[in-house]
Amino acid sequence: MKTIVKGLLLAITLVIVFYSPAKIGNVLYYTLFPLMFVLVYIFYIISYGVSEKDVKKVRDEPFALSFFCGMVPPLGEGDLVRGRLVIDGKKVVLYKRSDKDWKRNAPCKPVWSLEVPDLKSIGVGPVLSVRKGIVLYQEESSARFVYFKAKKQKATIIKALGWSETPHIPQPVEVYSEAASAPSFSKAMEGSKPDQKEGLEPESNTNT
């Protein structure tokens, strides 16, 4: 199917480039443009599309929420891993459409997962240049997903994870070497006190 769509796209492109409306007719020529966009959409769906029905064919456990998104690769290198992110109170799993081993009863497969207890918090905002999405924070790393409805769906995602609110992530505080080597406040205050002999009260200035 994918090969057929690619062949049709190539043929339409060649006709648009090498033929003028006068040769094939204005109606037919300008009809090729919307047809080309439809074929591009079909090609995208058969290449990356994963529906909830597809997920249920390879998964027995129920889930609270799912949505189509693109996982940003580590360090932002390479193409997005497009698929359906499935969320329940135990685990977050990304299902990707099967390519060469595609089968009607197994149209997708899990390619990434994260246990909810290992998830420290979530955030929404730019995840790849200006493209917005959701960030899943772990102990020492994070996973980013391009999802343009992330801000609108944040409350729904939190509920699907079984949380009542978003856990707060403490911001790291950097201490420079000069500050680290400086004496503590209590020690500095001790050094500022006047020397006194042990067991003696300070002398009184009152004349007897």
PDB file of C-alpha atoms in Angstrom:
ATOM      1  CA  MET A   1       0.000   0.000   0.000  1.00  0.00           C
ATOM      2  CA  LYS A   2       2.771   2.404   0.929  1.00  0.00           C
ATOM      3  CA  THR A   3       4.574   1.658  -2.346  1.00  0.00           C
ATOM      4  CA  ILE A   4       1.414   2.362  -4.362  1.00  0.00           C
ATOM      5  CA  VAL A   5       0.876   5.724  -2.659  1.00  0.00           C
ATOM      6  CA  LYS A   6       4.521   6.697  -3.209  1.00  0.00           C
ATOM      7  CA  GLY A   7       4.217   5.785  -6.890  1.00  0.00           C
ATOM      8  CA  LEU A   8       1.047   7.885  -7.287  1.00  0.00           C
ATOM      9  CA  LEU A   9       2.698  10.854  -5.572  1.00  0.00           C
ATOM     10  CA  LEU A  10       5.694  10.619  -7.893  1.00  0.00           C
ATOM     11  CA  ALA A  11       3.461  10.381 -10.974  1.00  0.00           C
ATOM     12  CA  ILE A  12       1.356  13.406  -9.952  1.00  0.00           C
ATOM     13  CA  THR A  13       4.483  15.431  -9.230  1.00  0.00           C
ATOM     14  CA  LEU A  14       5.912  14.639 -12.667  1.00  0.00           C
ATOM     15  CA  VAL A  15       2.664  15.639 -14.375  1.00  0.00           C
ATOM     16  CA  ILE A  16       2.492  18.948 -12.487  1.00  0.00           C
ATOM     17  CA  VAL A  17       6.137  19.764 -13.268  1.00  0.00           C
ATOM     18  CA  PHE A  18       6.359  18.736 -16.929  1.00  0.00           C
ATOM     19  CA  TYR A  19       2.830  19.370 -18.214  1.00  0.00           C
ATOM     20  CA  SER A  20       0.950  22.631 -18.518  1.00  0.00           C
ATOM     21  CA  PRO A  21      -2.789  23.130 -17.927  1.00  0.00           C
ATOM     22  CA  ALA A  22      -3.195  23.699 -21.686  1.00  0.00           C
ATOM     23  CA  LYS A  23      -2.094  20.132 -22.475  1.00  0.00           C
ATOM     24  CA  ILE A  24      -4.232  18.199 -19.996  1.00  0.00           C
ATOM     25  CA  GLY A  25      -6.978  20.756 -19.279  1.00  0.00           C
ATOM     26  CA  ASN A  26      -7.342  23.260 -16.467  1.00  0.00           C
ATOM     27  CA  VAL A  27      -9.831  21.183 -14.466  1.00  0.00           C
ATOM     28  CA  LEU A  28      -7.707  18.028 -14.457  1.00  0.00           C
ATOM     29  CA  TYR A  29      -4.470  19.935 -13.835  1.00  0.00           C
ATOM     30  CA  TYR A  30      -5.690  21.847 -10.783  1.00  0.00           C
ATOM     31  CA  THR A  31      -7.490  18.781  -9.424  1.00  0.00           C
ATOM     32  CA  LEU A  32      -4.087  17.123  -9.052  1.00  0.00           C
ATOM     33  CA  PHE A  33      -3.090  19.504  -6.220  1.00  0.00           C
ATOM     34  CA  PRO A  34      -5.795  18.522  -3.687  1.00  0.00           C
ATOM     35  CA  LEU A  35      -5.334  14.897  -4.762  1.00  0.00           C
ATOM     36  CA  MET A  36      -1.634  15.154  -3.959  1.00  0.00           C
ATOM     37  CA  PHE A  37      -2.352  16.526  -0.467  1.00  0.00           C
ATOM     38  CA  VAL A  38      -4.821  13.686   0.162  1.00  0.00           C
ATOM     39  CA  LEU A  39      -2.192  11.137  -0.858  1.00  0.00           C
ATOM     40  CA  VAL A  40       0.383  12.768   1.449  1.00  0.00           C
ATOM     41  CA  TYR A  41      -2.079  12.475   4.340  1.00  0.00           C
ATOM     42  CA  ILE A  42      -2.762   8.804   3.502  1.00  0.00           C
ATOM     43  CA  PHE A  43       0.973   8.130   3.308  1.00  0.00           C
ATOM     44  CA  TYR A  44       1.466   9.717   6.744  1.00  0.00           C
ATOM     45  CA  ILE A  45      -1.304   7.601   8.278  1.00  0.00           C
ATOM     46  CA  ILE A  46      -0.095   4.287   6.871  1.00  0.00           C
ATOM     47  CA  SER A  47       3.481   5.139   7.885  1.00  0.00           C
ATOM     48  CA  TYR A  48       2.961   6.406  11.452  1.00  0.00           C
ATOM     49  CA  GLY A  49      -0.697   6.147  12.432  1.00  0.00           C
ATOM     50  CA  VAL A  50      -1.544   4.130  15.555  1.00  0.00           C
ATOM     51  CA  SER A  51      -5.149   4.132  16.750  1.00  0.00           C
ATOM     52  CA  GLU A  52      -6.595   3.016  20.085  1.00  0.00           C
ATOM     53  CA  LYS A  53      -8.075   0.052  18.250  1.00  0.00           C
ATOM     54  CA  ASP A  54      -4.571  -0.940  17.124  1.00  0.00           C
ATOM     55  CA  VAL A  55      -3.249  -0.696  20.689  1.00  0.00           C
ATOM     56  CA  LYS A  56      -6.051  -2.879  22.066  1.00  0.00           C
ATOM     57  CA  LYS A  57      -5.042  -5.631  19.641  1.00  0.00           C
ATOM     58  CA  VAL A  58      -1.619  -5.971  21.267  1.00  0.00           C
ATOM     59  CA  ARG A  59      -2.469  -4.957  24.845  1.00  0.00           C
ATOM     60  CA  ASP A  60      -4.731  -6.667  27.356  1.00  0.00           C
ATOM     61  CA  GLU A  61      -4.510  -4.097  30.166  1.00  0.00           C
ATOM     62  CA  PRO A  62      -7.034  -1.222  30.128  1.00  0.00           C
ATOM     63  CA  PHE A  63      -5.743   2.338  29.990  1.00  0.00           C
ATOM     64  CA  ALA A  64      -7.092   5.705  31.028  1.00  0.00           C
ATOM     65  CA  LEU A  65      -5.767   7.957  28.248  1.00  0.00           C
ATOM     66  CA  SER A  66      -3.959   7.809  24.922  1.00  0.00           C
ATOM     67  CA  PHE A  67      -2.955  10.333  22.260  1.00  0.00           C
ATOM     68  CA  PHE A  68      -0.838  10.491  19.124  1.00  0.00           C
ATOM     69  CA  CYS A  69       2.497  12.265  19.563  1.00  0.00           C
ATOM     70  CA  GLY A  70       6.148  12.287  18.528  1.00  0.00           C
ATOM     71  CA  MET A  71       8.903  11.354  20.966  1.00  0.00           C
ATOM     72  CA  VAL A  72      11.959  13.611  20.742  1.00  0.00           C
ATOM     73  CA  PRO A  73      15.116  11.465  20.436  1.00  0.00           C
ATOM     74  CA  PRO A  74      17.932  11.939  22.962  1.00  0.00           C
ATOM     75  CA  LEU A  75      19.929  15.130  22.351  1.00  0.00           C
ATOM     76  CA  GLY A  76      17.356  16.072  19.688  1.00  0.00           C
ATOM     77  CA  GLU A  77      19.193  14.000  17.042  1.00  0.00           C
ATOM     78  CA  GLY A  78      17.326  12.094  14.362  1.00  0.00           C
ATOM     79  CA  ASP A  79      13.643  11.984  13.468  1.00  0.00           C
ATOM     80  CA  LEU A  80      10.759  11.935  15.912  1.00  0.00           C
ATOM     81  CA  VAL A  81       9.512   8.529  17.035  1.00  0.00           C
ATOM     82  CA  ARG A  82       5.846   8.931  16.142  1.00  0.00           C
ATOM     83  CA  GLY A  83       3.222   6.784  17.774  1.00  0.00           C
ATOM     84  CA  ARG A  84       0.481   6.614  20.404  1.00  0.00           C
ATOM     85  CA  LEU A  85       1.352   7.337  24.041  1.00  0.00           C
ATOM     86  CA  VAL A  86      -0.792   5.223  26.371  1.00  0.00           C
ATOM     87  CA  ILE A  87      -1.161   6.200  30.047  1.00  0.00           C
ATOM     88  CA  ASP A  88      -2.568   4.426  33.074  1.00  0.00           C
ATOM     89  CA  GLY A  89      -1.856   4.539  36.793  1.00  0.00           C
ATOM     90  CA  LYS A  90       1.012   2.045  36.516  1.00  0.00           C
ATOM     91  CA  LYS A  91       2.901   2.692  33.300  1.00  0.00           C
ATOM     92  CA  VAL A  92       3.361   5.076  30.365  1.00  0.00           C
ATOM     93  CA  VAL A  93       3.992   3.272  27.058  1.00  0.00           C
ATOM     94  CA  LEU A  94       4.683   4.529  23.528  1.00  0.00           C
ATOM     95  CA  TYR A  95       3.357   2.271  20.757  1.00  0.00           C
ATOM     96  CA  LYS A  96       4.801   2.598  17.269  1.00  0.00           C
ATOM     97  CA  ARG A  97       3.307   1.287  14.048  1.00  0.00           C
ATOM     98  CA  SER A  98       4.953  -1.926  12.888  1.00  0.00           C
ATOM     99  CA  ASP A  99       6.791  -1.572   9.584  1.00  0.00           C
ATOM    100  CA  LYS A 100       8.114  -4.716   7.927  1.00  0.00           C
ATOM    101  CA  ASP A 101       6.389  -7.111  10.329  1.00  0.00           C
ATOM    102  CA  TRP A 102       3.004  -5.361  10.116  1.00  0.00           C
ATOM    103  CA  LYS A 103       0.104  -7.718  10.692  1.00  0.00           C
ATOM    104  CA  ARG A 104      -3.600  -7.109  10.959  1.00  0.00           C
ATOM    105  CA  ASN A 105      -3.716  -8.630  14.457  1.00  0.00           C
ATOM    106  CA  ALA A 106      -0.479  -6.882  15.540  1.00  0.00           C
ATOM    107  CA  PRO A 107      -0.362  -3.496  13.791  1.00  0.00           C
ATOM    108  CA  CYS A 108       1.835  -1.813  16.427  1.00  0.00           C
ATOM    109  CA  LYS A 109       4.425  -2.576  19.094  1.00  0.00           C
ATOM    110  CA  PRO A 110       5.739  -0.932  22.288  1.00  0.00           C
ATOM    111  CA  VAL A 111       9.028   0.926  21.742  1.00  0.00           C
ATOM    112  CA  TRP A 112       9.353   2.889  25.008  1.00  0.00           C
ATOM    113  CA  SER A 113       7.891   2.646  28.503  1.00  0.00           C
ATOM    114  CA  LEU A 114       8.183   4.218  31.944  1.00  0.00           C
ATOM    115  CA  GLU A 115       6.827   3.027  35.281  1.00  0.00           C
ATOM    116  CA  VAL A 116       4.669   5.692  36.944  1.00  0.00           C
ATOM    117  CA  PRO A 117       6.508   5.326  40.318  1.00  0.00           C
ATOM    118  CA  ASP A 118       9.702   6.318  38.443  1.00  0.00           C
ATOM    119  CA  LEU A 119       8.005   9.445  37.103  1.00  0.00           C
ATOM    120  CA  LYS A 120       8.841  12.442  39.291  1.00  0.00           C
ATOM    121  CA  SER A 121       6.738  15.117  37.583  1.00  0.00           C
ATOM    122  CA  ILE A 122       5.459  16.403  34.249  1.00  0.00           C
ATOM    123  CA  GLY A 123       5.625  19.735  32.467  1.00  0.00           C
ATOM    124  CA  VAL A 124       4.259  21.355  29.322  1.00  0.00           C
ATOM    125  CA  GLY A 125       5.875  23.847  26.967  1.00  0.00           C
ATOM    126  CA  PRO A 126       8.375  23.958  24.088  1.00  0.00           C
ATOM    127  CA  VAL A 127      10.087  20.578  23.695  1.00  0.00           C
ATOM    128  CA  LEU A 128      11.692  20.920  20.256  1.00  0.00           C
ATOM    129  CA  SER A 129      12.477  24.458  19.096  1.00  0.00           C
ATOM    130  CA  VAL A 130       9.079  26.190  19.135  1.00  0.00           C
ATOM    131  CA  ARG A 131       7.079  22.955  18.980  1.00  0.00           C
ATOM    132  CA  LYS A 132       5.124  22.440  22.190  1.00  0.00           C
ATOM    133  CA  GLY A 133       4.517  19.236  24.048  1.00  0.00           C
ATOM    134  CA  ILE A 134       4.880  17.351  27.305  1.00  0.00           C
ATOM    135  CA  VAL A 135       7.983  16.568  29.367  1.00  0.00           C
ATOM    136  CA  LEU A 136       8.131  13.517  31.651  1.00  0.00           C
ATOM    137  CA  TYR A 137      10.708  14.109  34.371  1.00  0.00           C
ATOM    138  CA  GLN A 138      12.608  11.182  35.860  1.00  0.00           C
ATOM    139  CA  GLU A 139      15.323  11.114  38.523  1.00  0.00           C
ATOM    140  CA  GLU A 140      18.226  12.215  36.331  1.00  0.00           C
ATOM    141  CA  SER A 141      16.707  12.466  32.860  1.00  0.00           C
ATOM    142  CA  SER A 142      13.541  13.393  31.009  1.00  0.00           C
ATOM    143  CA  ALA A 143      11.482  12.242  28.022  1.00  0.00           C
ATOM    144  CA  ARG A 144       9.954  14.816  25.679  1.00  0.00           C
ATOM    145  CA  PHE A 145       6.968  14.387  23.383  1.00  0.00           C
ATOM    146  CA  VAL A 146       5.669  16.777  20.735  1.00  0.00           C
ATOM    147  CA  TYR A 147       1.947  17.151  21.399  1.00  0.00           C
ATOM    148  CA  PHE A 148       0.244  20.413  20.492  1.00  0.00           C
ATOM    149  CA  LYS A 149      -2.675  19.804  22.898  1.00  0.00           C
ATOM    150  CA  ALA A 150      -0.378  19.237  25.892  1.00  0.00           C
ATOM    151  CA  LYS A 151      -1.310  22.428  27.761  1.00  0.00           C
ATOM    152  CA  LYS A 152      -5.034  21.881  27.285  1.00  0.00           C
ATOM    153  CA  GLN A 153      -4.790  18.196  28.267  1.00  0.00           C
ATOM    154  CA  LYS A 154      -2.406  18.563  31.237  1.00  0.00           C
ATOM    155  CA  ALA A 155      -5.127  18.094  33.872  1.00  0.00           C
ATOM    156  CA  THR A 156      -6.426  15.022  32.045  1.00  0.00           C
ATOM    157  CA  ILE A 157      -2.918  13.548  31.870  1.00  0.00           C
ATOM    158  CA  ILE A 158      -2.377  14.124  35.611  1.00  0.00           C
ATOM    159  CA  LYS A 159      -5.668  12.374  36.378  1.00  0.00           C
ATOM    160  CA  ALA A 160      -4.775   9.444  34.084  1.00  0.00           C
ATOM    161  CA  LEU A 161      -1.514   8.986  36.011  1.00  0.00           C
ATOM    162  CA  GLY A 162      -3.505   8.650  39.231  1.00  0.00           C
ATOM    163  CA  TRP A 163      -2.218  11.921  40.683  1.00  0.00           C
ATOM    164  CA  SER A 164      -4.279  14.619  42.355  1.00  0.00           C
ATOM    165  CA  GLU A 165      -1.762  17.326  41.436  1.00  0.00           C
ATOM    166  CA  THR A 166       1.610  17.752  39.732  1.00  0.00           C
ATOM    167  CA  PRO A 167       4.527  16.841  42.044  1.00  0.00           C
ATOM    168  CA  HIS A 168       7.006  19.649  42.542  1.00  0.00           C
ATOM    169  CA  ILE A 169      10.601  19.188  41.383  1.00  0.00           C
ATOM    170  CA  PRO A 170      13.167  20.924  43.649  1.00  0.00           C
ATOM    171  CA  GLN A 171      15.408  23.210  41.632  1.00  0.00           C
ATOM    172  CA  PRO A 172      19.132  22.484  42.056  1.00  0.00           C
ATOM    173  CA  VAL A 173      21.125  25.214  43.789  1.00  0.00           C
ATOM    174  CA  GLU A 174      24.661  25.703  42.530  1.00  0.00           C
ATOM    175  CA  VAL A 175      27.287  26.639  45.136  1.00  0.00           C
ATOM    176  CA  TYR A 176      30.469  28.185  43.784  1.00  0.00           C
ATOM    177  CA  SER A 177      33.864  27.251  45.175  1.00  0.00           C
ATOM    178  CA  GLU A 178      34.358  30.650  46.851  1.00  0.00           C
ATOM    179  CA  ALA A 179      31.090  30.307  48.746  1.00  0.00           C
ATOM    180  CA  ALA A 180      31.758  26.687  49.647  1.00  0.00           C
ATOM    181  CA  SER A 181      35.140  27.551  51.185  1.00  0.00           C
ATOM    182  CA  ALA A 182      33.831  30.534  53.177  1.00  0.00           C
ATOM    183  CA  PRO A 183      33.200  30.079  56.944  1.00  0.00           C
ATOM    184  CA  SER A 184      29.661  29.399  58.047  1.00  0.00           C
ATOM    185  CA  PHE A 185      27.507  32.180  59.485  1.00  0.00           C
ATOM    186  CA  SER A 186      27.679  30.796  63.022  1.00  0.00           C
ATOM    187  CA  LYS A 187      31.460  30.554  62.905  1.00  0.00           C
ATOM    188  CA  ALA A 188      31.713  34.070  61.504  1.00  0.00           C
ATOM    189  CA  MET A 189      29.578  35.376  64.362  1.00  0.00           C
ATOM    190  CA  GLU A 190      31.729  33.570  66.907  1.00  0.00           C
ATOM    191  CA  GLY A 191      34.810  35.231  65.488  1.00  0.00           C
ATOM    192  CA  SER A 192      33.201  38.674  65.776  1.00  0.00           C
ATOM    193  CA  LYS A 193      32.597  38.383  69.601  1.00  0.00           C
ATOM    194  CA  PRO A 194      35.111  40.158  71.934  1.00  0.00           C
ATOM    195  CA  ASP A 195      37.444  37.904  73.832  1.00  0.00           C
ATOM    196  CA  GLN A 196      36.349  37.302  77.430  1.00  0.00           C
ATOM    197  CA  LYS A 197      37.987  35.383  80.207  1.00  0.00           C
ATOM    198  CA  GLU A 198      36.153  32.242  81.085  1.00  0.00           C
ATOM    199  CA  GLY A 199      33.903  32.599  84.143  1.00  0.00           C
ATOM    200  CA  LEU A 200      34.255  36.401  84.452  1.00  0.00           C
ATOM    201  CA  GLU A 201      31.606  39.002  83.883  1.00  0.00           C
ATOM    202  CA  PRO A 202      32.499  42.052  81.780  1.00  0.00           C
ATOM    203  CA  GLU A 203      33.804  44.988  83.777  1.00  0.00           C
ATOM    204  CA  SER A 204      31.264  47.616  84.817  1.00  0.00           C
ATOM    205  CA  ASN A 205      31.860  51.255  83.978  1.00  0.00           C
ATOM    206  CA  THR A 206      29.843  52.385  87.020  1.00  0.00           C
ATOM    207  CA  ASN A 207      31.884  54.395  89.614  1.00  0.00           C
ATOM    208  CA  THR A 208      31.508  53.274  93.211  1.00  0.00           C
TER     209      THR A 208
END
